[in-house]
Tab-separated table of C-alpha atoms in Angstrom:
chain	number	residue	atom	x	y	z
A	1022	UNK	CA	77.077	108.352	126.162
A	1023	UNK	CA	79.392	107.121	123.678
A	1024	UNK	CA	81.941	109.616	121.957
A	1025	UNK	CA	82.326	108.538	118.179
A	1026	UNK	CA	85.688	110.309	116.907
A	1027	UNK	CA	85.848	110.416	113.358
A	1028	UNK	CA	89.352	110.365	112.104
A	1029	UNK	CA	88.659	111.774	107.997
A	1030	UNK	CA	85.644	113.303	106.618
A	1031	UNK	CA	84.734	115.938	104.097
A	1032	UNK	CA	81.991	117.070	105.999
A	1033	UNK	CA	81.356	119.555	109.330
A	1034	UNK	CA	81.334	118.158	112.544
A	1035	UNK	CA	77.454	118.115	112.521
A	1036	UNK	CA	76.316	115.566	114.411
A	1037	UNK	CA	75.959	115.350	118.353
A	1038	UNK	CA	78.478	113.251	120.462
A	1039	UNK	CA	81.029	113.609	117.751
A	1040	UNK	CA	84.608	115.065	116.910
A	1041	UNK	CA	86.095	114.969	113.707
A	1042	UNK	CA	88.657	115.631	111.144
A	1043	UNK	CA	87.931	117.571	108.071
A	1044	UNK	CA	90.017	116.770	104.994
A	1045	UNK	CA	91.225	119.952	103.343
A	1046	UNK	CA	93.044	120.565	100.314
A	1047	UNK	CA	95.727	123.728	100.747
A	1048	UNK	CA	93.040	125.831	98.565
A	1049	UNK	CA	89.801	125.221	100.681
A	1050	UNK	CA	92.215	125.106	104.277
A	1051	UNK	CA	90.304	128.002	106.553
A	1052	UNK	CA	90.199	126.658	109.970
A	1053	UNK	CA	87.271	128.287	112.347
A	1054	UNK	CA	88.190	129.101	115.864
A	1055	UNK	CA	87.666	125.206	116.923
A	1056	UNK	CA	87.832	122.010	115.117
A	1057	UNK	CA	90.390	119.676	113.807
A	1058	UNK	CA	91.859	119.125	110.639
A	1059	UNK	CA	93.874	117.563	107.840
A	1060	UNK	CA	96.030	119.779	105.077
A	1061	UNK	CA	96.999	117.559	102.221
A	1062	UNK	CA	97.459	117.498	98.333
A	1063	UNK	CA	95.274	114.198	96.751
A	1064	UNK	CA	96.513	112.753	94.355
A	1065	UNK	CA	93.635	113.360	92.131
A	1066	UNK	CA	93.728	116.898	92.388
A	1067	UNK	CA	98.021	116.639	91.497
A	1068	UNK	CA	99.274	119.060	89.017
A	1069	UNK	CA	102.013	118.347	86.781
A	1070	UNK	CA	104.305	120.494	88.592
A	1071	UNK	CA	103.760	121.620	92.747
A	1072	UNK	CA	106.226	125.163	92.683
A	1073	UNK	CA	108.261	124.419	95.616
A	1074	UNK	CA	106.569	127.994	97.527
A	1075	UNK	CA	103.052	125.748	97.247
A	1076	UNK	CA	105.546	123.090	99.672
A	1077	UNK	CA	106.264	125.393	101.862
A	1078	UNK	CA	102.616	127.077	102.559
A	1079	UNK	CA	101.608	123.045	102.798
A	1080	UNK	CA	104.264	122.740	105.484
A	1081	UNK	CA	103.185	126.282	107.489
A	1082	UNK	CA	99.762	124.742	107.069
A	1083	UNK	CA	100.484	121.448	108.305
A	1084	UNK	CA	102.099	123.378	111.417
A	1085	UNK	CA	99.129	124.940	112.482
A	1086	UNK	CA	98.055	123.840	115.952
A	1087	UNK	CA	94.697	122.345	114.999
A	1088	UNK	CA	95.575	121.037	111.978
A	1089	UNK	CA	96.378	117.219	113.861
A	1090	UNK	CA	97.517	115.225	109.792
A	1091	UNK	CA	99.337	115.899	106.710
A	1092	UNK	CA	97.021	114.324	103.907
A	1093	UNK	CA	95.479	112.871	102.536
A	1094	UNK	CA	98.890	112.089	100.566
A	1095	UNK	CA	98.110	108.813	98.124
A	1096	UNK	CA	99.131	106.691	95.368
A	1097	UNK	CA	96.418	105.840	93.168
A	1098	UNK	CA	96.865	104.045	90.236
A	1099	UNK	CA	93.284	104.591	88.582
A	1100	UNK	CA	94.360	108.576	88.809
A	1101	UNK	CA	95.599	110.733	86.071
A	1102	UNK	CA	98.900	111.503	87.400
A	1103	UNK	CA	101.655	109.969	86.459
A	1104	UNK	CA	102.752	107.298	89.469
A	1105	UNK	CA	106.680	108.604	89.345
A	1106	UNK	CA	104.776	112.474	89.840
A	1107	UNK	CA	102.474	110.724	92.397
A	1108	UNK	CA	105.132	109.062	94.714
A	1109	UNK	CA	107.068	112.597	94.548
A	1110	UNK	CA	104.547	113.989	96.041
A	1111	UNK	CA	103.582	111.753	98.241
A	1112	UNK	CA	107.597	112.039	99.662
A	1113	UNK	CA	107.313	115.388	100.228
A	1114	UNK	CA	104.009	115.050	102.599
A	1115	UNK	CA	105.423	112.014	104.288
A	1116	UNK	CA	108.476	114.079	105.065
A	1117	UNK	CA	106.712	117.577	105.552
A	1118	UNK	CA	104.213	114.894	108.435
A	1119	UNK	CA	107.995	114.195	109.780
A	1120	UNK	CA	108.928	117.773	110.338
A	1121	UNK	CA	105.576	119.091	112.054
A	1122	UNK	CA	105.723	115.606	114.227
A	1123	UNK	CA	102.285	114.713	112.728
A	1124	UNK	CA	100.978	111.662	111.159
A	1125	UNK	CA	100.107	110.738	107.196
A	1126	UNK	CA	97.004	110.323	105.969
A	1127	UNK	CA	97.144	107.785	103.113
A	1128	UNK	CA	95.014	107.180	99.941
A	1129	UNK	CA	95.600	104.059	98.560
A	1130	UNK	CA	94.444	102.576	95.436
A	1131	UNK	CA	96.212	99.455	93.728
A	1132	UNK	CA	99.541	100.490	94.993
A	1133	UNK	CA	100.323	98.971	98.021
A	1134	UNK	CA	103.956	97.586	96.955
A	1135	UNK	CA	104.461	101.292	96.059
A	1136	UNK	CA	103.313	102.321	99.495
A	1137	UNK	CA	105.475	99.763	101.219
A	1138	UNK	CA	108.725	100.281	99.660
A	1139	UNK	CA	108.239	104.011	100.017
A	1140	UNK	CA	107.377	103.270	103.486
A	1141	UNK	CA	110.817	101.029	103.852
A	1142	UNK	CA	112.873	103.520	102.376
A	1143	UNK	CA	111.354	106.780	104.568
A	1144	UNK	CA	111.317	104.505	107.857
A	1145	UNK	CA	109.248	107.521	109.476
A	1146	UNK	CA	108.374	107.618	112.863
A	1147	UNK	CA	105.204	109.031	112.628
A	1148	UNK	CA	102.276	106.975	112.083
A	1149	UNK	CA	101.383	106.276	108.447
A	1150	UNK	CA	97.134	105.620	108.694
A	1151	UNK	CA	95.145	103.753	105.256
A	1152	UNK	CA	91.795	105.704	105.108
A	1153	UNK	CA	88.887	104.379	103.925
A	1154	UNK	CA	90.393	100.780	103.834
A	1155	UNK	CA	87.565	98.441	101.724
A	1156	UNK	CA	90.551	95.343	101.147
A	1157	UNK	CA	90.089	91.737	101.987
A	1158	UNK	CA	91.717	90.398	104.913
A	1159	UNK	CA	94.965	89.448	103.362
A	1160	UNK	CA	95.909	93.237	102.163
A	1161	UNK	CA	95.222	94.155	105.777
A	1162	UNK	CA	97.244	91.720	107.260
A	1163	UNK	CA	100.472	92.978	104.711
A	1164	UNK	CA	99.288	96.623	105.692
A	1165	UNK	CA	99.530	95.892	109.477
A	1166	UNK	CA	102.803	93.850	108.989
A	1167	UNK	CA	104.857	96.447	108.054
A	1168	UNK	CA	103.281	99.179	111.019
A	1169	UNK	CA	100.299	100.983	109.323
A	1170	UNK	CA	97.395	101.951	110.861
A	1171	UNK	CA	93.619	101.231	109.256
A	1172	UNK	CA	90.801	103.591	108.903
A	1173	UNK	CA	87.176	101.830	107.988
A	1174	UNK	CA	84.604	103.889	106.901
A	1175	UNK	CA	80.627	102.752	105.456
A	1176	UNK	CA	81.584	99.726	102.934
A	1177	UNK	CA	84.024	97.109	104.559
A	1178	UNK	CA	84.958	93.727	104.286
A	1179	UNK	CA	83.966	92.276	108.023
A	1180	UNK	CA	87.094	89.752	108.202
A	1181	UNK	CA	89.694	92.275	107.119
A	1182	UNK	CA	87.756	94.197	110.104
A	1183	UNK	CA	88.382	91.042	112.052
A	1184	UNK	CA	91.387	90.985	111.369
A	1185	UNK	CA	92.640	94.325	112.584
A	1186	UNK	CA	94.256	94.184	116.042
A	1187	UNK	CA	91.940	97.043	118.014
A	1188	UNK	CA	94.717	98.430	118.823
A	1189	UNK	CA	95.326	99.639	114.611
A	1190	UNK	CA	91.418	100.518	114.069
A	1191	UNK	CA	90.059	103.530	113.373
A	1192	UNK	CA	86.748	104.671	111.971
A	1193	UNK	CA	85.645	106.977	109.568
A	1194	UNK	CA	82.802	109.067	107.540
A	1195	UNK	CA	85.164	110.322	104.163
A	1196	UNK	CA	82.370	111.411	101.871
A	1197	UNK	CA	79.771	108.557	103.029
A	1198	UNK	CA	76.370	109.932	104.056
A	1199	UNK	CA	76.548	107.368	106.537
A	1200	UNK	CA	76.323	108.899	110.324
A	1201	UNK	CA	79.307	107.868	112.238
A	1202	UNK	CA	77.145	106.458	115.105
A	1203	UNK	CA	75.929	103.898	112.351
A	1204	UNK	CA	79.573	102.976	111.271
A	1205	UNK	CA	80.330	102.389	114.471
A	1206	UNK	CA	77.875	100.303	115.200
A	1207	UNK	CA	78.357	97.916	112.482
A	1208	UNK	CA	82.363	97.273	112.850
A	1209	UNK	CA	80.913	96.594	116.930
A	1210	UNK	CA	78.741	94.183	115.035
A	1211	UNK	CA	81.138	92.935	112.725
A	1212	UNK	CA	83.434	92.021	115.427
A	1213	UNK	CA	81.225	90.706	117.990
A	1214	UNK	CA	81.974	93.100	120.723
A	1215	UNK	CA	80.026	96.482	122.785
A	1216	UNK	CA	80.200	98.822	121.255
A	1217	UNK	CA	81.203	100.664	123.959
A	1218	UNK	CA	84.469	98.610	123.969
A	1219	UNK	CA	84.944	99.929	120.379
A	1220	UNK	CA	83.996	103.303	121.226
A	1221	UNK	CA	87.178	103.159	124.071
A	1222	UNK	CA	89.689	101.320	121.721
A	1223	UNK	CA	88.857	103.922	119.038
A	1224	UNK	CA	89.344	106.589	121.356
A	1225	UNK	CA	92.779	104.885	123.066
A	1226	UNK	CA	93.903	104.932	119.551
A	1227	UNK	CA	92.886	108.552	118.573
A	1228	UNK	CA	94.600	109.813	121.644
A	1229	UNK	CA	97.594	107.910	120.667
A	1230	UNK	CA	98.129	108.960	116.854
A	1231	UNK	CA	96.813	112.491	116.861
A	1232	UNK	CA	96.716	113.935	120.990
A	1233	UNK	CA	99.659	112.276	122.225
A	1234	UNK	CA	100.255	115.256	124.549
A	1235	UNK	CA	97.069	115.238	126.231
A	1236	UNK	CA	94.001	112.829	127.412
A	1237	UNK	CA	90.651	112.874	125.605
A	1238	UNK	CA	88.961	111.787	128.901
């Protein structure tokens, strides 16, 4: 049987044969006794002024053993936030990842020379992963050039998915009614390849980014 491991989604691990990630804002953050998550402020939801004890619950979140990302942190320019307000807080998650050893979940929308020089001036070690990535091939490329990891979830473009060495894919539900099974199956189509081989390179990578410490086997 093939395990599909679903790396952001706002919905419960439902579905058979799966493990996932559940986005959380700090509000809604109320982990059961199992599952994974994410702890992150989007920069939709931004206020125009994070007090810096709402930085520091973030960060005791983003330390708590099943909580495996910090995010999702973003720039998006079609929000309402201001993009100086936006990249401030997208520091302080990038840095808070940095400090719990965990990687960044990004949102990213029309601000990837934003991202990258943010990226260039941080130099983090932890991985930096684009969720939901829809770009064409040549955004992916620049993405993957300067060490960030891609996340493809229902709607794709199939040569940006191509493009992506497996060794940077991951694959995703976000808000998509899609199941994950089905996602999976078409980036194995899109690609040309099992998908069991997909199903291993997705896992090689999820046990790389997030488990580190420990097999998934």
């Amino acid at each position: 049987m093939n395990a599909y491991f679903d790396i952001h989604t706002h919905h419960s691990p439902i579905e058979a044969g799966k493990a996932c990630i559940v986005n959380c804002s700090p509000d809604s953050f109320a982990p059961g006794p199992e599952g994974w998550y994410s702890v992150g402020i989007h920069p939709w939801s931004l206020p125009d002024e994070v007090p810096q004890e709402a930085w520091k619950e973030l960060q005791a979140m983003a330390g708590h053993p099943q909580v495996l990302a910090v995010g999702e942190a973003g720039l998006d320019k079609l929000a309402t936030a201001p993009m100086e307000l936006q990249e401030a807080a997208f520091v302080r998650q990038a840095a808070i990842a940095e400090t719990v050893g965990k990687p960044l979940i990004v949102h990213l929308v029309k601000a990837t020379d934003g991202l990258l020089r943010l990226k260039k001036r941080m130099n983090p070690r932890m991985p930096w992963l684009v969720h939901g990535f829809r770009g064409k091939a040549q955004l992916a490329e620049e993405l993957l050039h300067h060490g960030l990891f891609l996340s493809f979830g229902a709607k794709f473009q199939e040569e940006a998915i191509r493009t992506t060495p497996m060794s940077r894919l991951l694959i995703e539900t976000d808000e998509s009614p899609v199941p994950i099974a089905e996602i999976y199956a078409r980036v194995a189509a899109a690609r040309q390849i099992p998908l069991a081989d997909l199903c291993e390179a997705v896992r090689a990578n999820v046990q790389s980014v997030f488990f580190h410490q420990f097999s998934l086997r």
